[in-house]
Amino acid sequence: MGDNRRDFLKKGALLGLAGIAKGLVGENKINQLESISANLEEKDKFTLLPLPYSYNALEPYIDAQTMEIHYSKHHQGYVNNLNKIVSTNIDYLSSDEIKCTHVDKFTSPAVRNNLGGHFNHTLFWTLLKPNPKGEANLPTGKIAEAIKKEFKSFDDFKKDFSEKAGKIFGSGWCWLVVQDGKLKIITTPNQDNPLMKVQQENEDLFAPQKKPILALDIWEHAYYLKHQNKRADYIANWWNIVNWEMVEKLFNSK
Ligand code: MN3
């Protein structure tokens, strides 16, 4: 590990997917916000981390076939494209330099699209968990208190989030973020995410950084096989498998 990267990890400037995805446990890592590149080890390669559950584990809310295609084709595709970018631009581009907060530095939209695709999905998988018995799935702890404080009640939050997700035109993502210590629901188009300093509708480019703690993929590939055009059904199903423990960990992380 080079000094630069070590410094960077120490500073903990960015969301640490390595820690999050590697050890759904890894609080010590999660407490350190670090770069997505931390999971690259020394190989200058982006890596598709293993899913923390089997393809059919999220049924009946998300079906096995959708999970398999989504993970092994779509997400793998973003990873392959990133590695292609790194290997064909090796003279001036290392994977360490490709970070969500830097995408505005790259003229090629391929970096923004594929890095967003990789980052967003890595986060998305960790924010899902099986719920085979269909038990009530509600946040607890500090995140539950914060949601109540910001949105009056969990039901009000759920309604607001579902509406915003439902209204995304075309493909995009719906997020719960922490900004200046406050919770906020935002949406992004395509594979953009809240860490990117790119101009978004109704967003101040120079506003304080937003930390994503909950993510919902609103691309049709996330739900079309099971729900066809009924996006609202997909969103309603998704609430049953939100991994609130992970949301809480991200919320509490510095
Ligand atoms: Mn997707």
PDB file of C-alpha atoms and ligand atoms in Angstrom:
ATOM      1  CA  MET A   1       0.000   0.000   0.000  1.00  0.00           C
ATOM      2  CA  GLY A   2       1.542   3.307  -1.038  1.00  0.00           C
ATOM      3  CA  ASP A   3       1.898   6.258   1.298  1.00  0.00           C
ATOM      4  CA  ASN A   4      -0.584   8.271  -0.638  1.00  0.00           C
ATOM      5  CA  ARG A   5      -3.238   5.674  -0.304  1.00  0.00           C
ATOM      6  CA  ARG A   6      -2.474   5.155   3.369  1.00  0.00           C
ATOM      7  CA  ASP A   7      -2.849   8.877   3.958  1.00  0.00           C
ATOM      8  CA  PHE A   8      -5.995   8.850   2.023  1.00  0.00           C
ATOM      9  CA  LEU A   9      -7.479   6.026   4.021  1.00  0.00           C
ATOM     10  CA  LYS A  10      -6.503   7.793   7.198  1.00  0.00           C
ATOM     11  CA  LYS A  11      -8.216  10.924   6.105  1.00  0.00           C
ATOM     12  CA  GLY A  12     -11.214   8.822   5.274  1.00  0.00           C
ATOM     13  CA  ALA A  13     -12.609  11.232   2.793  1.00  0.00           C
ATOM     14  CA  LEU A  14     -14.939   8.907   0.940  1.00  0.00           C
ATOM     15  CA  LEU A  15     -17.401   6.165   1.531  1.00  0.00           C
ATOM     16  CA  GLY A  16     -15.633   2.856   2.103  1.00  0.00           C
ATOM     17  CA  LEU A  17     -17.191   0.137   0.073  1.00  0.00           C
ATOM     18  CA  ALA A  18     -14.373  -2.262   0.755  1.00  0.00           C
ATOM     19  CA  GLY A  19     -15.079  -2.262   4.441  1.00  0.00           C
ATOM     20  CA  ILE A  20     -18.789  -2.320   4.015  1.00  0.00           C
ATOM     21  CA  ALA A  21     -18.994  -5.101   1.523  1.00  0.00           C
ATOM     22  CA  LYS A  22     -16.147  -7.261   2.764  1.00  0.00           C
ATOM     23  CA  GLY A  23     -17.314  -7.566   6.304  1.00  0.00           C
ATOM     24  CA  LEU A  24     -20.966  -6.833   6.571  1.00  0.00           C
ATOM     25  CA  VAL A  25     -19.685  -6.709  10.113  1.00  0.00           C
ATOM     26  CA  GLY A  26     -16.542  -4.621   9.774  1.00  0.00           C
ATOM     27  CA  GLU A  27     -17.455  -1.676  12.008  1.00  0.00           C
ATOM     28  CA  ASN A  28     -13.822  -0.660  12.253  1.00  0.00           C
ATOM     29  CA  LYS A  29     -13.740  -0.272   8.496  1.00  0.00           C
ATOM     30  CA  ILE A  30     -17.117   1.305   8.258  1.00  0.00           C
ATOM     31  CA  ASN A  31     -16.090   3.905  10.773  1.00  0.00           C
ATOM     32  CA  GLN A  32     -13.404   4.906   8.316  1.00  0.00           C
ATOM     33  CA  LEU A  33     -14.835   6.387   5.186  1.00  0.00           C
ATOM     34  CA  GLU A  34     -12.425   5.489   2.483  1.00  0.00           C
ATOM     35  CA  SER A  35     -12.221   5.189  -1.264  1.00  0.00           C
ATOM     36  CA  ILE A  36     -13.867   2.593  -3.415  1.00  0.00           C
ATOM     37  CA  SER A  37     -10.370   1.922  -4.652  1.00  0.00           C
ATOM     38  CA  ALA A  38      -9.479   0.363  -1.301  1.00  0.00           C
ATOM     39  CA  ASN A  39     -10.831  -2.942  -2.536  1.00  0.00           C
ATOM     40  CA  LEU A  40      -8.378  -2.969  -5.409  1.00  0.00           C
ATOM     41  CA  GLU A  41      -5.440  -4.137  -3.333  1.00  0.00           C
ATOM     42  CA  GLU A  42      -2.271  -3.698  -5.356  1.00  0.00           C
ATOM     43  CA  LYS A  43      -3.539  -4.829  -8.689  1.00  0.00           C
ATOM     44  CA  ASP A  44      -5.053  -1.714 -10.149  1.00  0.00           C
ATOM     45  CA  LYS A  45      -8.183  -3.688 -10.751  1.00  0.00           C
ATOM     46  CA  PHE A  46     -11.761  -3.121  -9.828  1.00  0.00           C
ATOM     47  CA  THR A  47     -13.351  -6.158  -8.232  1.00  0.00           C
ATOM     48  CA  LEU A  48     -16.855  -7.502  -8.125  1.00  0.00           C
ATOM     49  CA  LEU A  49     -17.228  -8.500  -4.491  1.00  0.00           C
ATOM     50  CA  PRO A  50     -19.255 -11.630  -3.694  1.00  0.00           C
ATOM     51  CA  LEU A  51     -22.917 -11.133  -2.963  1.00  0.00           C
ATOM     52  CA  PRO A  52     -23.504 -11.534   0.773  1.00  0.00           C
ATOM     53  CA  TYR A  53     -26.425 -13.945   0.096  1.00  0.00           C
ATOM     54  CA  SER A  54     -27.604 -16.319  -2.619  1.00  0.00           C
ATOM     55  CA  TYR A  55     -29.541 -15.199  -5.693  1.00  0.00           C
ATOM     56  CA  ASN A  56     -32.814 -16.601  -4.357  1.00  0.00           C
ATOM     57  CA  ALA A  57     -32.356 -15.324  -0.789  1.00  0.00           C
ATOM     58  CA  LEU A  58     -34.423 -12.189  -1.318  1.00  0.00           C
ATOM     59  CA  GLU A  59     -37.502 -13.982  -2.615  1.00  0.00           C
ATOM     60  CA  PRO A  60     -40.374 -13.419  -2.775  1.00  0.00           C
ATOM     61  CA  TYR A  61     -39.526  -9.696  -2.894  1.00  0.00           C
ATOM     62  CA  ILE A  62     -36.803  -9.868  -5.538  1.00  0.00           C
ATOM     63  CA  ASP A  63     -36.672 -13.017  -7.662  1.00  0.00           C
ATOM     64  CA  ALA A  64     -33.558 -15.140  -8.197  1.00  0.00           C
ATOM     65  CA  GLN A  65     -33.362 -14.579 -11.949  1.00  0.00           C
ATOM     66  CA  THR A  66     -33.428 -10.807 -11.568  1.00  0.00           C
ATOM     67  CA  MET A  67     -30.695 -10.997  -8.929  1.00  0.00           C
ATOM     68  CA  GLU A  68     -28.519 -13.250 -11.059  1.00  0.00           C
ATOM     69  CA  ILE A  69     -28.748 -11.072 -14.165  1.00  0.00           C
ATOM     70  CA  HIS A  70     -28.478  -7.851 -12.199  1.00  0.00           C
ATOM     71  CA  TYR A  71     -25.339  -8.966 -10.356  1.00  0.00           C
ATOM     72  CA  SER A  72     -23.542 -11.219 -12.838  1.00  0.00           C
ATOM     73  CA  LYS A  73     -24.334  -9.274 -16.021  1.00  0.00           C
ATOM     74  CA  HIS A  74     -25.111  -5.645 -15.176  1.00  0.00           C
ATOM     75  CA  HIS A  75     -22.807  -5.087 -12.206  1.00  0.00           C
ATOM     76  CA  GLN A  76     -20.077  -7.289 -13.708  1.00  0.00           C
ATOM     77  CA  GLY A  77     -20.366  -5.229 -16.884  1.00  0.00           C
ATOM     78  CA  TYR A  78     -19.596  -1.983 -15.044  1.00  0.00           C
ATOM     79  CA  VAL A  79     -16.588  -3.631 -13.399  1.00  0.00           C
ATOM     80  CA  ASN A  80     -15.302  -4.978 -16.725  1.00  0.00           C
ATOM     81  CA  ASN A  81     -15.687  -1.585 -18.359  1.00  0.00           C
ATOM     82  CA  LEU A  82     -13.778   0.122 -15.529  1.00  0.00           C
ATOM     83  CA  ASN A  83     -10.928  -2.352 -15.818  1.00  0.00           C
ATOM     84  CA  LYS A  84     -10.848  -1.764 -19.548  1.00  0.00           C
ATOM     85  CA  ILE A  85     -10.588   1.980 -18.946  1.00  0.00           C
ATOM     86  CA  VAL A  86      -7.744   1.481 -16.487  1.00  0.00           C
ATOM     87  CA  SER A  87      -5.841  -0.958 -18.695  1.00  0.00           C
ATOM     88  CA  THR A  88      -6.121   1.111 -21.859  1.00  0.00           C
ATOM     89  CA  ASN A  89      -5.150   4.365 -20.161  1.00  0.00           C
ATOM     90  CA  ILE A  90      -2.481   2.936 -17.914  1.00  0.00           C
ATOM     91  CA  ASP A  91       0.018   5.713 -18.557  1.00  0.00           C
ATOM     92  CA  TYR A  92      -1.989   8.372 -16.879  1.00  0.00           C
ATOM     93  CA  LEU A  93      -4.772   6.610 -15.077  1.00  0.00           C
ATOM     94  CA  SER A  94      -4.615   4.222 -12.181  1.00  0.00           C
ATOM     95  CA  SER A  95      -7.637   2.821 -10.435  1.00  0.00           C
ATOM     96  CA  ASP A  96      -6.618   4.811  -7.352  1.00  0.00           C
ATOM     97  CA  GLU A  97      -7.358   7.972  -9.264  1.00  0.00           C
ATOM     98  CA  ILE A  98     -10.848   6.917 -10.200  1.00  0.00           C
ATOM     99  CA  LYS A  99     -13.162   7.972  -7.424  1.00  0.00           C
ATOM    100  CA  CYS A 100     -16.741   9.125  -7.355  1.00  0.00           C
ATOM    101  CA  THR A 101     -15.794  12.550  -6.003  1.00  0.00           C
ATOM    102  CA  HIS A 102     -13.452  13.019  -8.972  1.00  0.00           C
ATOM    103  CA  VAL A 103     -15.681  12.062 -11.867  1.00  0.00           C
ATOM    104  CA  ASP A 104     -16.003  15.681 -12.955  1.00  0.00           C
ATOM    105  CA  LYS A 105     -12.273  15.567 -13.772  1.00  0.00           C
ATOM    106  CA  PHE A 106     -12.775  12.999 -16.516  1.00  0.00           C
ATOM    107  CA  THR A 107     -14.016  14.142 -19.884  1.00  0.00           C
ATOM    108  CA  SER A 108     -15.152  10.643 -20.768  1.00  0.00           C
ATOM    109  CA  PRO A 109     -18.686   9.903 -19.564  1.00  0.00           C
ATOM    110  CA  ALA A 110     -17.623   6.235 -19.398  1.00  0.00           C
ATOM    111  CA  VAL A 111     -15.783   6.833 -16.128  1.00  0.00           C
ATOM    112  CA  ARG A 112     -18.759   8.553 -14.516  1.00  0.00           C
ATOM    113  CA  ASN A 113     -21.243   5.935 -15.743  1.00  0.00           C
ATOM    114  CA  ASN A 114     -19.263   2.808 -14.952  1.00  0.00           C
ATOM    115  CA  LEU A 115     -17.775   3.967 -11.668  1.00  0.00           C
ATOM    116  CA  GLY A 116     -21.237   5.050 -10.564  1.00  0.00           C
ATOM    117  CA  GLY A 117     -22.602   1.703 -11.693  1.00  0.00           C
ATOM    118  CA  HIS A 118     -19.972  -0.168  -9.684  1.00  0.00           C
ATOM    119  CA  PHE A 119     -20.208   1.979  -6.571  1.00  0.00           C
ATOM    120  CA  ASN A 120     -23.990   2.145  -6.496  1.00  0.00           C
ATOM    121  CA  HIS A 121     -24.523  -1.587  -6.909  1.00  0.00           C
ATOM    122  CA  THR A 122     -21.853  -2.545  -4.380  1.00  0.00           C
ATOM    123  CA  LEU A 123     -23.652  -0.369  -1.878  1.00  0.00           C
ATOM    124  CA  PHE A 124     -27.102  -1.549  -2.963  1.00  0.00           C
ATOM    125  CA  TRP A 125     -26.304  -5.250  -2.352  1.00  0.00           C
ATOM    126  CA  THR A 126     -25.125  -4.593   1.189  1.00  0.00           C
ATOM    127  CA  LEU A 127     -28.277  -2.624   1.915  1.00  0.00           C
ATOM    128  CA  LEU A 128     -30.494  -5.649   1.209  1.00  0.00           C
ATOM    129  CA  LYS A 129     -31.096  -8.642   3.465  1.00  0.00           C
ATOM    130  CA  PRO A 130     -33.260 -11.741   3.272  1.00  0.00           C
ATOM    131  CA  ASN A 131     -36.608 -11.714   5.044  1.00  0.00           C
ATOM    132  CA  PRO A 132     -37.953 -15.226   4.370  1.00  0.00           C
ATOM    133  CA  LYS A 133     -40.647 -15.087   7.042  1.00  0.00           C
ATOM    134  CA  GLY A 134     -41.932 -11.715   5.923  1.00  0.00           C
ATOM    135  CA  GLU A 135     -41.406 -10.136   9.308  1.00  0.00           C
ATOM    136  CA  ALA A 136     -42.045  -6.455   9.903  1.00  0.00           C
ATOM    137  CA  ASN A 137     -38.913  -4.608   8.820  1.00  0.00           C
ATOM    138  CA  LEU A 138     -38.369  -1.334  10.626  1.00  0.00           C
ATOM    139  CA  PRO A 139     -35.313   0.724  11.529  1.00  0.00           C
ATOM    140  CA  THR A 140     -34.187   0.829  15.146  1.00  0.00           C
ATOM    141  CA  GLY A 141     -31.643   2.798  17.125  1.00  0.00           C
ATOM    142  CA  LYS A 142     -30.285   6.179  16.163  1.00  0.00           C
ATOM    143  CA  ILE A 143     -31.381   6.020  12.540  1.00  0.00           C
ATOM    144  CA  ALA A 144     -34.965   5.363  13.637  1.00  0.00           C
ATOM    145  CA  GLU A 145     -34.812   8.424  15.900  1.00  0.00           C
ATOM    146  CA  ALA A 146     -33.290  10.552  13.158  1.00  0.00           C
ATOM    147  CA  ILE A 147     -35.951   9.501  10.647  1.00  0.00           C
ATOM    148  CA  LYS A 148     -38.684  10.353  13.138  1.00  0.00           C
ATOM    149  CA  LYS A 149     -37.113  13.719  13.836  1.00  0.00           C
ATOM    150  CA  GLU A 150     -36.722  14.641  10.177  1.00  0.00           C
ATOM    151  CA  PHE A 151     -39.844  13.121   8.644  1.00  0.00           C
ATOM    152  CA  LYS A 152     -42.258  13.019  11.637  1.00  0.00           C
ATOM    153  CA  SER A 153     -42.746   9.265  11.417  1.00  0.00           C
ATOM    154  CA  PHE A 154     -41.362   6.220   9.633  1.00  0.00           C
ATOM    155  CA  ASP A 155     -44.564   5.989   7.586  1.00  0.00           C
ATOM    156  CA  ASP A 156     -44.192   9.597   6.440  1.00  0.00           C
ATOM    157  CA  PHE A 157     -40.582   8.900   5.467  1.00  0.00           C
ATOM    158  CA  LYS A 158     -41.566   5.733   3.610  1.00  0.00           C
ATOM    159  CA  LYS A 159     -44.274   7.576   1.706  1.00  0.00           C
ATOM    160  CA  ASP A 160     -41.973  10.454   0.785  1.00  0.00           C
ATOM    161  CA  PHE A 161     -39.139   8.148  -0.320  1.00  0.00           C
ATOM    162  CA  SER A 162     -41.488   5.903  -2.316  1.00  0.00           C
ATOM    163  CA  GLU A 163     -43.024   8.897  -4.081  1.00  0.00           C
ATOM    164  CA  LYS A 164     -39.669  10.391  -5.019  1.00  0.00           C
ATOM    165  CA  ALA A 165     -38.419   7.003  -6.259  1.00  0.00           C
ATOM    166  CA  GLY A 166     -41.626   6.486  -8.202  1.00  0.00           C
ATOM    167  CA  LYS A 167     -41.294   9.833  -9.959  1.00  0.00           C
ATOM    168  CA  ILE A 168     -37.777   9.344 -11.343  1.00  0.00           C
ATOM    169  CA  PHE A 169     -38.019   9.781 -15.086  1.00  0.00           C
ATOM    170  CA  GLY A 170     -36.251   6.938 -16.857  1.00  0.00           C
ATOM    171  CA  SER A 171     -33.396   5.262 -15.001  1.00  0.00           C
ATOM    172  CA  GLY A 172     -31.821   6.440 -11.782  1.00  0.00           C
ATOM    173  CA  TRP A 173     -31.458   6.015  -8.060  1.00  0.00           C
ATOM    174  CA  CYS A 174     -33.257   7.197  -4.937  1.00  0.00           C
ATOM    175  CA  TRP A 175     -31.133   7.892  -1.851  1.00  0.00           C
ATOM    176  CA  LEU A 176     -31.330   8.717   1.795  1.00  0.00           C
ATOM    177  CA  VAL A 177     -28.292  10.870   2.541  1.00  0.00           C
ATOM    178  CA  VAL A 178     -26.819  12.680   5.505  1.00  0.00           C
ATOM    179  CA  GLN A 179     -25.861  16.254   4.744  1.00  0.00           C
ATOM    180  CA  ASP A 180     -24.730  18.666   7.429  1.00  0.00           C
ATOM    181  CA  GLY A 181     -26.016  16.198  10.011  1.00  0.00           C
ATOM    182  CA  LYS A 182     -29.493  16.156   8.518  1.00  0.00           C
ATOM    183  CA  LEU A 183     -31.311  13.419   6.640  1.00  0.00           C
ATOM    184  CA  LYS A 184     -32.457  14.163   3.129  1.00  0.00           C
ATOM    185  CA  ILE A 185     -34.040  12.170   0.284  1.00  0.00           C
ATOM    186  CA  ILE A 186     -32.558  12.844  -3.138  1.00  0.00           C
ATOM    187  CA  THR A 187     -32.644  11.216  -6.563  1.00  0.00           C
ATOM    188  CA  THR A 188     -29.966  10.995  -9.243  1.00  0.00           C
ATOM    189  CA  PRO A 189     -30.271  10.106 -12.932  1.00  0.00           C
ATOM    190  CA  ASN A 190     -28.490   7.196 -14.639  1.00  0.00           C
ATOM    191  CA  GLN A 191     -25.619   5.898 -12.468  1.00  0.00           C
ATOM    192  CA  ASP A 192     -24.831   9.208 -10.799  1.00  0.00           C
ATOM    193  CA  ASN A 193     -24.633   9.210  -7.011  1.00  0.00           C
ATOM    194  CA  PRO A 194     -24.575  11.714  -4.147  1.00  0.00           C
ATOM    195  CA  LEU A 195     -20.775  11.677  -3.878  1.00  0.00           C
ATOM    196  CA  MET A 196     -20.302  13.016  -7.394  1.00  0.00           C
ATOM    197  CA  LYS A 197     -19.699  16.710  -7.796  1.00  0.00           C
ATOM    198  CA  VAL A 198     -21.771  16.928 -10.929  1.00  0.00           C
ATOM    199  CA  GLN A 199     -24.639  19.248 -11.587  1.00  0.00           C
ATOM    200  CA  GLN A 200     -27.985  17.717 -10.615  1.00  0.00           C
ATOM    201  CA  GLU A 201     -31.404  19.222 -10.839  1.00  0.00           C
ATOM    202  CA  ASN A 202     -32.271  21.288  -7.762  1.00  0.00           C
ATOM    203  CA  GLU A 203     -28.898  20.569  -6.209  1.00  0.00           C
ATOM    204  CA  ASP A 204     -26.231  23.086  -5.308  1.00  0.00           C
ATOM    205  CA  LEU A 205     -22.959  21.855  -6.758  1.00  0.00           C
ATOM    206  CA  PHE A 206     -21.027  23.401  -3.883  1.00  0.00           C
ATOM    207  CA  ALA A 207     -23.285  22.285  -1.071  1.00  0.00           C
ATOM    208  CA  PRO A 208     -21.679  20.235   1.731  1.00  0.00           C
ATOM    209  CA  GLN A 209     -20.905  16.651   0.830  1.00  0.00           C
ATOM    210  CA  LYS A 210     -23.706  14.159   1.091  1.00  0.00           C
ATOM    211  CA  LYS A 211     -23.142  10.725   2.584  1.00  0.00           C
ATOM    212  CA  PRO A 212     -25.421   8.058   1.094  1.00  0.00           C
ATOM    213  CA  ILE A 213     -26.804   5.632   3.688  1.00  0.00           C
ATOM    214  CA  LEU A 214     -29.694   4.045   1.771  1.00  0.00           C
ATOM    215  CA  ALA A 215     -29.951   3.373  -1.966  1.00  0.00           C
ATOM    216  CA  LEU A 216     -32.675   2.115  -4.262  1.00  0.00           C
ATOM    217  CA  ASP A 217     -31.967   1.113  -7.857  1.00  0.00           C
ATOM    218  CA  ILE A 218     -34.757   2.415 -10.093  1.00  0.00           C
ATOM    219  CA  TRP A 219     -33.462   1.017 -13.379  1.00  0.00           C
ATOM    220  CA  GLU A 220     -35.970  -1.288 -15.040  1.00  0.00           C
ATOM    221  CA  HIS A 221     -33.393  -4.109 -15.010  1.00  0.00           C
ATOM    222  CA  ALA A 222     -33.849  -4.160 -11.216  1.00  0.00           C
ATOM    223  CA  TYR A 223     -37.502  -5.179 -11.416  1.00  0.00           C
ATOM    224  CA  TYR A 224     -38.854  -5.721 -14.918  1.00  0.00           C
ATOM    225  CA  LEU A 225     -38.791  -9.549 -14.984  1.00  0.00           C
ATOM    226  CA  LYS A 226     -41.000  -9.815 -11.905  1.00  0.00           C
ATOM    227  CA  HIS A 227     -42.953  -6.581 -11.843  1.00  0.00           C
ATOM    228  CA  GLN A 228     -42.890  -5.531 -15.500  1.00  0.00           C
ATOM    229  CA  ASN A 229     -43.904  -1.864 -15.645  1.00  0.00           C
ATOM    230  CA  LYS A 230     -45.202  -1.754 -12.049  1.00  0.00           C
ATOM    231  CA  ARG A 231     -42.418   0.165 -10.395  1.00  0.00           C
ATOM    232  CA  ALA A 232     -44.576   0.951  -7.346  1.00  0.00           C
ATOM    233  CA  ASP A 233     -44.889  -2.795  -6.600  1.00  0.00           C
ATOM    234  CA  TYR A 234     -41.126  -3.206  -6.746  1.00  0.00           C
ATOM    235  CA  ILE A 235     -40.658  -0.305  -4.336  1.00  0.00           C
ATOM    236  CA  ALA A 236     -43.334  -1.657  -1.967  1.00  0.00           C
ATOM    237  CA  ASN A 237     -41.618  -5.087  -1.981  1.00  0.00           C
ATOM    238  CA  TRP A 238     -38.182  -3.577  -1.430  1.00  0.00           C
ATOM    239  CA  TRP A 239     -39.115  -2.114   1.965  1.00  0.00           C
ATOM    240  CA  ASN A 240     -39.349  -5.703   3.282  1.00  0.00           C
ATOM    241  CA  ILE A 241     -35.679  -6.402   2.583  1.00  0.00           C
ATOM    242  CA  VAL A 242     -33.959  -3.147   3.517  1.00  0.00           C
ATOM    243  CA  ASN A 243     -30.946  -3.948   5.711  1.00  0.00           C
ATOM    244  CA  TRP A 244     -31.591  -1.374   8.424  1.00  0.00           C
ATOM    245  CA  GLU A 245     -28.603  -2.566  10.469  1.00  0.00           C
ATOM    246  CA  MET A 246     -26.370  -1.519   7.604  1.00  0.00           C
ATOM    247  CA  VAL A 247     -28.187   1.803   7.226  1.00  0.00           C
ATOM    248  CA  GLU A 248     -27.612   2.372  10.945  1.00  0.00           C
ATOM    249  CA  LYS A 249     -23.902   1.550  10.616  1.00  0.00           C
ATOM    250  CA  LEU A 250     -23.490   3.960   7.739  1.00  0.00           C
ATOM    251  CA  PHE A 251     -25.471   6.610   9.580  1.00  0.00           C
ATOM    252  CA  ASN A 252     -23.219   6.280  12.638  1.00  0.00           C
ATOM    253  CA  SER A 253     -19.992   6.167  10.602  1.00  0.00           C
ATOM    254  CA  LYS A 254     -17.836   9.264  10.483  1.00  0.00           C
TER     255      LYS A 254
HETATM  256 MN   MN3 B   1     -28.927  -1.854 -11.420  1.00  0.00          MN
END
